[in-house]
Amino acid sequence: MIPYGKQHIDQDDINAVVEVLNSDYLTQGPRVPQFEGKVAEYCNAKYAVAVNSATSALHIACLALGVGEGDIVWTSPNSFVASSNCALYCGAQVDFVDINPRNGNLCTSALEQKLKTANINNCLPKVIIPVHFSGQPCDMEAISKLANKYDIKIIEDASHAIGAEYQNNKVGSCQYSDICIFSFHPVKIITSAEGGIALTNNNALANVMKKLRSHGVTSDVKEFTESSHGPWYYQQQMLGFNYRMSDLHAAIGITQLSKLDDFVLKRNLQAKKYIDKLIDLPVTPLEVSDAVLSSYHLFIILIDKSCCVPKKHIVELLRKEGIFAHVHYIPIYKQPFYKKLGFSETYCDYAEQYYEQAITLPLYPQMTEEQQNKVIGSLKKVLNTTDSI
Ligand SMILES: *Cc1c(COP(=O)(O)O)cnc(C)c1O
């Protein structure tokens, strides 16, 4: 099977892990702060807080921004469930802003309309979580203008988008957001096996997130609110978690980061090849703006409405051909858990339209020309098929 995505591990990643295993610290050693420094520098953000997953990063980002009971958080329905679950962890309510069905990102004019209505009804969100879907940055300048107007905070879910650029700045610079998070799950652009990070330019937010990732505890004398009992003293100041990243994971992250630009370049070249080769087929690649650099976490095609082979058959037939085509994403509100919260089956019109048409094709740096040719050939075959299965 040719997977839809896959990590790329070299000998230097393996050596980095072995080095940590032979060192004094497996966790809470020097690698985590090193990794944080390098990611912050790469993105031109002031602070970075590494954690054990992007899901944890989203949770502590919401908490740091004060999300709690009685609050509302908005995100995109076209995302992984973690983008909205984080609000529920905090006891808040979640709601979804419809997408642009041509690029899969949150739709700015839908956001504007929804904000106007929410303002009238006195139910504005505290935080908006735009998702840079498939690696293409959302229009953050427009989103932040709208958010500022209503005094709403922004967390970028950039799980797909490390290495991407918006207005010639790396995603993660937090120019238009309070916090930006990345995922280092193996299927994402770079990996630390499991892992995530939260970036911010706000020192207070960084400090709170650092405490929240480690039990709400600090050992920093300058932060103590009561006098120290002695050199062993530490203080719990809030209810935190154990969301720490280990040095083993951070070591992989460091070596992976040095390859990030190369990975993004390869992904862009593979995407370009798909776009060129699929031109005559009844499919339309997801729209990517010339004004941004996508990190191409995913390569997605939309099956034209005129195409006579149903999407389900296309995916089934591709899998029969040894190609693990996938679908990103099932709109979150369609999940049984979310329907129990009261969302209807077809809550967002454009997310529905997109979901009917979208298929993810394999794309990852180590995919060979031969493999990509096979995907293209199989897709051609499948789209011409009249067999039923
Ligand atoms: C992968 C992903 C997450 C969760 O990342 P983990 O590191 O696996 O917790 C969150 N949001 C989006 C959009 C993702 O793709």
Short mmCIF file of C-alpha atoms and ligand atoms in Angstrom, two decimals:
data_model
loop_
_atom_site.label_atom_id
_atom_site.label_comp_id
_atom_site.label_asym_id
_atom_site.label_seq_id
_atom_site.Cartn_x
_atom_site.Cartn_y
_atom_site.Cartn_z
CA MET A 1 0.00 0.00 0.00
CA ILE A 2 1.20 3.50 -0.82
CA PRO A 3 0.12 5.47 2.30
CA TYR A 4 -1.38 8.96 2.12
CA GLY A 5 1.42 10.29 4.30
CA LYS A 6 4.50 8.99 6.07
CA GLN A 7 7.41 10.17 8.20
CA HIS A 8 10.92 10.42 6.81
CA ILE A 9 13.51 9.19 9.33
CA ASP A 10 17.27 9.35 8.61
CA GLN A 11 20.28 8.01 10.44
CA ASP A 12 20.83 11.40 12.13
CA ASP A 13 17.37 11.15 13.76
CA ILE A 14 18.27 7.69 15.04
CA ASN A 15 21.69 8.85 16.28
CA ALA A 16 20.07 11.77 18.12
CA VAL A 17 17.79 9.41 20.06
CA VAL A 18 20.65 7.04 20.89
CA GLU A 19 22.67 9.98 22.16
CA VAL A 20 19.89 10.94 24.57
CA LEU A 21 19.53 7.33 25.72
CA ASN A 22 23.24 7.35 26.60
CA SER A 23 22.95 10.69 28.43
CA ASP A 24 21.89 11.59 31.99
CA TYR A 25 18.43 12.84 31.08
CA LEU A 26 15.68 11.04 29.23
CA THR A 27 13.27 13.82 30.09
CA GLN A 28 13.54 17.35 31.51
CA GLY A 29 17.08 17.58 30.17
CA PRO A 30 18.63 20.00 27.68
CA ARG A 31 16.95 18.79 24.47
CA VAL A 32 13.46 20.19 25.11
CA PRO A 33 14.61 23.80 25.67
CA GLN A 34 16.95 23.43 22.69
CA PHE A 35 14.10 22.28 20.49
CA GLU A 36 11.89 25.10 21.75
CA GLY A 37 14.59 27.64 20.97
CA LYS A 38 15.08 26.31 17.46
CA VAL A 39 11.37 26.22 16.58
CA ALA A 40 10.88 29.74 17.99
CA GLU A 41 13.86 30.99 15.99
CA TYR A 42 12.69 29.26 12.81
CA CYS A 43 9.24 30.86 13.09
CA ASN A 44 10.48 34.18 14.45
CA ALA A 45 8.30 33.87 17.56
CA LYS A 46 9.49 34.93 21.02
CA TYR A 47 8.44 31.92 23.09
CA ALA A 48 7.85 28.21 22.52
CA VAL A 49 6.39 25.63 24.89
CA ALA A 50 6.91 22.02 23.78
CA VAL A 51 4.40 19.40 24.90
CA ASN A 52 3.53 15.75 24.26
CA SER A 53 0.99 16.44 21.48
CA ALA A 54 -0.73 19.20 19.56
CA THR A 55 -3.89 18.19 21.39
CA SER A 56 -2.21 19.08 24.70
CA ALA A 57 -0.92 22.31 23.15
CA LEU A 58 -4.47 23.28 22.12
CA HIS A 59 -5.77 22.47 25.61
CA ILE A 60 -3.22 24.59 27.49
CA ALA A 61 -3.50 27.36 24.87
CA CYS A 62 -7.26 27.56 25.54
CA LEU A 63 -6.70 27.52 29.31
CA ALA A 64 -3.99 30.19 29.10
CA LEU A 65 -6.43 32.44 27.24
CA GLY A 66 -8.95 31.95 30.03
CA VAL A 67 -11.38 29.65 28.24
CA GLY A 68 -13.74 28.10 30.77
CA GLU A 69 -17.33 27.35 31.58
CA GLY A 70 -19.75 29.76 29.96
CA ASP A 71 -17.31 30.63 27.18
CA ILE A 72 -17.68 29.84 23.48
CA VAL A 73 -14.92 28.79 21.08
CA TRP A 74 -15.27 28.75 17.29
CA THR A 75 -13.30 26.62 14.90
CA SER A 76 -13.49 25.03 11.46
CA PRO A 77 -15.62 21.91 10.94
CA ASN A 78 -13.09 20.72 8.35
CA SER A 79 -10.46 19.56 10.83
CA PHE A 80 -9.45 16.78 13.13
CA VAL A 81 -11.65 16.54 16.23
CA ALA A 82 -8.79 17.83 18.44
CA SER A 83 -9.38 21.36 17.08
CA SER A 84 -12.73 21.53 18.83
CA ASN A 85 -12.31 19.02 21.67
CA CYS A 86 -9.86 21.42 23.35
CA ALA A 87 -12.70 23.86 24.04
CA LEU A 88 -14.81 21.10 25.58
CA TYR A 89 -11.92 20.02 27.87
CA CYS A 90 -12.14 23.52 29.36
CA GLY A 91 -15.90 23.25 29.94
CA ALA A 92 -16.63 25.73 27.15
CA GLN A 93 -19.06 25.38 24.26
CA VAL A 94 -17.89 24.98 20.71
CA ASP A 95 -19.36 26.16 17.43
CA PHE A 96 -18.29 25.87 13.79
CA VAL A 97 -17.74 28.50 11.11
CA ASP A 98 -18.37 27.26 7.57
CA ILE A 99 -15.51 26.85 5.11
CA ASN A 100 -14.54 27.90 1.63
CA PRO A 101 -15.25 24.63 -0.23
CA ARG A 102 -12.54 25.33 -2.82
CA ASN A 103 -9.65 25.50 -0.34
CA GLY A 104 -11.01 23.83 2.79
CA ASN A 105 -10.14 26.76 5.07
CA LEU A 106 -12.46 28.70 7.32
CA CYS A 107 -14.42 31.21 5.21
CA THR A 108 -13.72 34.80 6.18
CA SER A 109 -17.05 36.17 5.00
CA ALA A 110 -18.95 33.39 6.82
CA LEU A 111 -16.96 34.40 9.91
CA GLU A 112 -17.87 38.05 9.45
CA GLN A 113 -21.58 37.23 9.14
CA LYS A 114 -21.55 34.86 12.09
CA LEU A 115 -19.79 37.46 14.25
CA LYS A 116 -22.39 40.10 13.40
CA THR A 117 -25.20 37.78 14.39
CA ALA A 118 -23.43 36.61 17.54
CA ASN A 119 -22.78 40.22 18.53
CA ILE A 120 -26.49 41.01 18.27
CA ASN A 121 -27.41 37.88 20.21
CA ASN A 122 -24.71 38.49 22.80
CA CYS A 123 -23.00 35.17 22.24
CA LEU A 124 -19.61 36.11 20.83
CA PRO A 125 -16.82 33.55 21.15
CA LYS A 126 -13.86 34.14 23.48
CA VAL A 127 -11.45 32.40 21.12
CA ILE A 128 -11.41 31.53 17.42
CA ILE A 129 -9.24 28.61 16.25
CA PRO A 130 -8.55 28.84 12.50
CA VAL A 131 -7.00 25.68 11.05
CA HIS A 132 -4.42 26.02 8.27
CA PHE A 133 -5.97 23.17 6.38
CA SER A 134 -3.67 20.90 4.35
CA GLY A 135 -0.77 23.30 5.02
CA GLN A 136 -2.28 26.40 3.41
CA PRO A 137 -2.36 29.37 5.81
CA CYS A 138 -5.78 30.95 6.38
CA ASP A 139 -6.19 34.65 5.61
CA MET A 140 -4.94 35.60 9.05
CA GLU A 141 -4.85 39.35 8.48
CA ALA A 142 -8.57 39.38 7.69
CA ILE A 143 -9.40 36.97 10.52
CA SER A 144 -7.43 39.00 13.05
CA LYS A 145 -9.09 42.26 11.93
CA LEU A 146 -12.49 40.70 12.58
CA ALA A 147 -11.40 39.18 15.88
CA ASN A 148 -9.89 42.46 17.11
CA LYS A 149 -13.11 44.29 16.34
CA TYR A 150 -14.93 42.10 18.87
CA ASP A 151 -12.00 41.58 21.27
CA ILE A 152 -11.66 37.87 20.49
CA LYS A 153 -8.42 35.91 20.93
CA ILE A 154 -6.92 33.69 18.22
CA ILE A 155 -5.20 30.32 18.43
CA GLU A 156 -3.85 29.09 15.08
CA ASP A 157 -4.14 25.32 14.72
CA ALA A 158 -1.14 24.98 12.43
CA SER A 159 -0.83 21.23 12.93
CA HIS A 160 -0.54 20.93 9.12
CA ALA A 161 1.49 24.02 8.49
CA ILE A 162 4.96 24.14 9.99
CA GLY A 163 7.22 25.46 7.22
CA ALA A 164 4.35 27.26 5.46
CA GLU A 165 4.48 31.02 4.83
CA TYR A 166 1.90 33.79 4.98
CA GLN A 167 2.82 37.30 3.79
CA ASN A 168 6.39 36.01 3.51
CA ASN A 169 6.54 35.18 7.23
CA LYS A 170 6.69 31.66 8.57
CA VAL A 171 3.48 30.37 10.08
CA GLY A 172 4.19 30.40 13.83
CA SER A 173 5.36 34.01 13.97
CA CYS A 174 2.05 34.81 15.70
CA GLN A 175 1.87 38.11 13.84
CA TYR A 176 -1.91 37.80 13.69
CA SER A 177 -2.61 35.48 16.62
CA ASP A 178 -2.10 35.07 20.35
CA ILE A 179 -0.85 31.50 20.14
CA CYS A 180 0.04 29.15 17.29
CA ILE A 181 0.36 25.39 17.70
CA PHE A 182 2.11 22.69 15.66
CA SER A 183 1.81 18.89 15.72
CA PHE A 184 4.76 16.52 15.41
CA HIS A 185 2.72 13.36 14.89
CA PRO A 186 4.51 11.14 12.30
CA VAL A 187 2.01 11.89 9.56
CA LYS A 188 2.63 15.66 9.81
CA ILE A 189 5.43 17.65 8.11
CA ILE A 190 8.13 16.89 10.69
CA THR A 191 7.84 14.51 13.59
CA SER A 192 8.98 13.86 17.14
CA ALA A 193 6.99 10.55 17.21
CA GLU A 194 4.37 12.20 19.41
CA GLY A 195 4.66 15.86 20.22
CA GLY A 196 3.39 19.38 19.81
CA ILE A 197 4.39 22.94 20.54
CA ALA A 198 2.72 26.24 21.34
CA LEU A 199 4.31 29.47 20.11
CA THR A 200 3.52 32.96 21.35
CA ASN A 201 5.02 36.43 21.57
CA ASN A 202 3.36 37.00 24.94
CA ASN A 203 5.57 36.26 27.93
CA ALA A 204 2.68 35.85 30.38
CA LEU A 205 0.91 33.32 28.11
CA ALA A 206 4.16 31.37 27.67
CA ASN A 207 4.67 31.27 31.43
CA VAL A 208 1.17 30.00 32.17
CA MET A 209 1.45 27.34 29.44
CA LYS A 210 4.80 26.19 30.89
CA LYS A 211 3.16 25.73 34.28
CA LEU A 212 0.08 24.03 32.85
CA ARG A 213 2.19 21.43 31.03
CA SER A 214 3.80 20.38 34.30
CA HIS A 215 1.17 20.07 37.06
CA GLY A 216 0.76 23.83 37.55
CA VAL A 217 4.01 23.71 39.49
CA THR A 218 6.94 26.12 39.45
CA SER A 219 10.41 25.86 41.00
CA ASP A 220 11.30 29.44 40.06
CA VAL A 221 12.02 31.43 43.25
CA LYS A 222 10.98 34.67 41.54
CA GLU A 223 7.47 33.31 41.05
CA PHE A 224 6.85 32.03 44.58
CA THR A 225 3.87 33.63 46.26
CA GLU A 226 4.96 32.38 49.70
CA SER A 227 8.41 32.09 51.22
CA SER A 228 10.48 29.10 50.23
CA HIS A 229 10.88 26.24 52.75
CA GLY A 230 14.39 25.53 51.44
CA PRO A 231 16.24 24.34 48.37
CA TRP A 232 13.73 21.52 47.77
CA TYR A 233 10.76 23.85 47.58
CA TYR A 234 8.35 23.99 44.66
CA GLN A 235 4.93 25.49 44.47
CA GLN A 236 1.71 24.42 42.79
CA GLN A 237 -0.13 27.53 41.69
CA MET A 238 -2.85 26.14 39.41
CA LEU A 239 -4.27 22.83 38.27
CA GLY A 240 -1.94 21.60 35.56
CA PHE A 241 -1.20 18.33 33.80
CA ASN A 242 1.73 16.18 32.82
CA TYR A 243 1.89 17.23 29.17
CA ARG A 244 5.69 17.37 29.02
CA MET A 245 7.70 16.38 25.96
CA SER A 246 10.60 14.01 26.69
CA ASP A 247 14.19 14.65 25.59
CA LEU A 248 14.01 11.58 23.35
CA HIS A 249 11.16 13.15 21.44
CA ALA A 250 12.76 16.61 21.38
CA ALA A 251 15.99 15.11 19.99
CA ILE A 252 14.10 13.75 16.96
CA GLY A 253 12.34 17.10 16.61
CA ILE A 254 15.68 18.92 16.46
CA THR A 255 17.14 16.77 13.67
CA GLN A 256 13.83 16.79 11.81
CA LEU A 257 13.63 20.58 11.96
CA SER A 258 16.93 20.86 10.07
CA LYS A 259 15.24 19.00 7.18
CA LEU A 260 11.95 20.89 7.26
CA ASP A 261 12.61 23.25 4.34
CA ASP A 262 13.73 20.34 2.19
CA PHE A 263 10.57 18.38 3.08
CA VAL A 264 8.34 21.35 2.22
CA LEU A 265 10.14 21.84 -1.10
CA LYS A 266 9.73 18.16 -2.00
CA ARG A 267 6.04 18.25 -1.07
CA ASN A 268 5.53 21.32 -3.26
CA LEU A 269 7.25 19.64 -6.21
CA GLN A 270 5.12 16.52 -5.81
CA ALA A 271 1.98 18.65 -5.56
CA LYS A 272 2.94 20.51 -8.74
CA LYS A 273 3.40 17.21 -10.55
CA TYR A 274 -0.08 16.07 -9.48
CA ILE A 275 -1.60 19.39 -10.57
CA ASP A 276 0.07 19.11 -14.00
CA LYS A 277 -0.77 15.46 -14.57
CA LEU A 278 -4.38 15.49 -13.36
CA ILE A 279 -5.40 18.40 -15.57
CA ASP A 280 -7.45 16.31 -18.00
CA LEU A 281 -9.31 14.35 -15.34
CA PRO A 282 -12.72 15.27 -13.88
CA VAL A 283 -11.06 16.42 -10.65
CA THR A 284 -9.93 19.82 -9.30
CA PRO A 285 -7.00 20.09 -6.92
CA LEU A 286 -7.65 22.12 -3.79
CA GLU A 287 -7.08 25.81 -4.54
CA VAL A 288 -3.83 27.21 -3.14
CA SER A 289 -3.28 30.97 -3.25
CA ASP A 290 -0.18 32.28 -5.01
CA ALA A 291 0.28 34.68 -2.12
CA VAL A 292 1.18 31.91 0.36
CA LEU A 293 3.56 28.99 0.61
CA SER A 294 1.67 25.84 1.52
CA SER A 295 3.58 23.15 3.39
CA TYR A 296 1.36 20.62 1.57
CA HIS A 297 0.70 18.33 4.51
CA LEU A 298 -2.06 16.86 2.35
CA PHE A 299 -2.75 16.74 -1.36
CA ILE A 300 -6.48 16.90 -1.93
CA ILE A 301 -8.56 16.66 -5.09
CA LEU A 302 -12.22 17.55 -5.42
CA ILE A 303 -14.17 15.19 -7.64
CA ASP A 304 -16.10 17.24 -10.20
CA LYS A 305 -19.86 17.07 -9.82
CA SER A 306 -20.05 15.89 -13.45
CA CYS A 307 -17.89 12.82 -12.65
CA CYS A 308 -19.97 9.66 -12.95
CA VAL A 309 -17.95 7.52 -10.51
CA PRO A 310 -19.09 8.15 -6.94
CA LYS A 311 -16.43 9.25 -4.45
CA LYS A 312 -16.88 6.18 -2.30
CA HIS A 313 -16.15 3.93 -5.27
CA ILE A 314 -13.11 5.95 -6.23
CA VAL A 315 -11.58 5.50 -2.75
CA GLU A 316 -12.51 1.81 -2.64
CA LEU A 317 -11.05 1.17 -6.09
CA LEU A 318 -7.85 3.10 -5.31
CA ARG A 319 -7.37 1.01 -2.18
CA LYS A 320 -7.84 -2.13 -4.27
CA GLU A 321 -5.05 -0.81 -6.48
CA GLY A 322 -2.75 -0.51 -3.44
CA ILE A 323 -3.20 3.19 -2.93
CA PHE A 324 -4.31 4.26 0.50
CA ALA A 325 -6.41 7.24 -0.55
CA HIS A 326 -8.15 8.90 2.39
CA VAL A 327 -10.60 11.68 3.20
CA HIS A 328 -9.80 14.78 5.26
CA TYR A 329 -12.03 15.49 7.05
CA ILE A 330 -15.42 14.20 8.07
CA PRO A 331 -16.98 17.49 9.29
CA ILE A 332 -16.54 17.41 13.06
CA TYR A 333 -20.23 18.12 13.77
CA LYS A 334 -21.13 14.82 12.01
CA GLN A 335 -19.39 12.78 14.71
CA PRO A 336 -21.88 10.94 16.94
CA PHE A 337 -20.38 12.66 19.99
CA TYR A 338 -21.01 16.10 18.48
CA LYS A 339 -24.50 15.19 17.32
CA LYS A 340 -25.25 14.35 20.93
CA LEU A 341 -24.21 17.90 21.78
CA GLY A 342 -26.99 19.07 19.46
CA PHE A 343 -25.34 19.61 16.07
CA SER A 344 -27.37 18.59 13.04
CA GLU A 345 -26.05 16.10 10.49
CA THR A 346 -25.60 18.81 7.84
CA TYR A 347 -24.75 21.82 10.05
CA CYS A 348 -22.51 23.67 7.53
CA ASP A 349 -23.55 23.76 3.85
CA TYR A 350 -20.12 24.27 2.33
CA ALA A 351 -18.39 21.78 4.61
CA GLU A 352 -21.01 19.29 3.39
CA GLN A 353 -20.37 20.14 -0.25
CA TYR A 354 -16.61 19.83 0.29
CA TYR A 355 -16.97 16.51 2.11
CA GLU A 356 -18.93 15.06 -0.81
CA GLN A 357 -16.07 15.81 -3.20
CA ALA A 358 -12.75 15.62 -1.35
CA ILE A 359 -10.21 12.81 -1.63
CA THR A 360 -6.66 12.83 -0.24
CA LEU A 361 -3.96 11.35 -2.49
CA PRO A 362 -0.56 10.10 -1.19
CA LEU A 363 2.08 12.80 -0.68
CA TYR A 364 5.24 12.54 1.43
CA PRO A 365 8.92 13.36 0.82
CA GLN A 366 10.02 9.77 0.35
CA MET A 367 7.34 8.91 -2.20
CA THR A 368 9.23 7.89 -5.35
CA GLU A 369 8.48 9.08 -8.89
CA GLU A 370 7.41 5.57 -9.64
CA GLN A 371 4.95 5.51 -6.75
CA GLN A 372 3.51 8.88 -7.72
CA ASN A 373 3.15 7.72 -11.34
CA LYS A 374 1.31 4.68 -10.05
CA VAL A 375 -1.11 6.89 -8.09
CA ILE A 376 -1.74 9.03 -11.17
CA GLY A 377 -2.17 5.98 -13.42
CA SER A 378 -4.53 4.26 -11.00
CA LEU A 379 -6.62 7.39 -10.58
CA LYS A 380 -6.98 7.66 -14.36
CA LYS A 381 -8.00 4.03 -14.54
CA VAL A 382 -10.46 4.32 -11.68
CA LEU A 383 -12.10 7.46 -13.07
CA ASN A 384 -12.64 5.74 -16.41
CA THR A 385 -14.06 2.65 -14.86
CA THR A 386 -17.66 1.70 -15.30
CA ASP A 387 -17.41 -1.44 -13.20
CA SER A 388 -19.39 -1.46 -10.05
CA ILE A 389 -17.88 -3.01 -6.95
C1 LIG B 1 -3.01 16.08 13.93
C2 LIG B 1 -3.87 17.21 14.28
C3 LIG B 1 -4.11 17.59 15.60
C4 LIG B 1 -3.66 16.77 16.78
O1 LIG B 1 -2.30 16.55 16.77
P1 LIG B 1 -1.65 15.54 17.84
O2 LIG B 1 -0.21 15.97 17.86
O3 LIG B 1 -1.83 14.17 17.26
O4 LIG B 1 -2.33 15.71 19.11
C5 LIG B 1 -4.85 18.74 15.85
N1 LIG B 1 -5.35 19.46 14.84
C6 LIG B 1 -5.16 19.12 13.55
C7 LIG B 1 -5.73 19.98 12.48
C8 LIG B 1 -4.43 17.98 13.24
O5 LIG B 1 -4.28 17.61 11.96
#
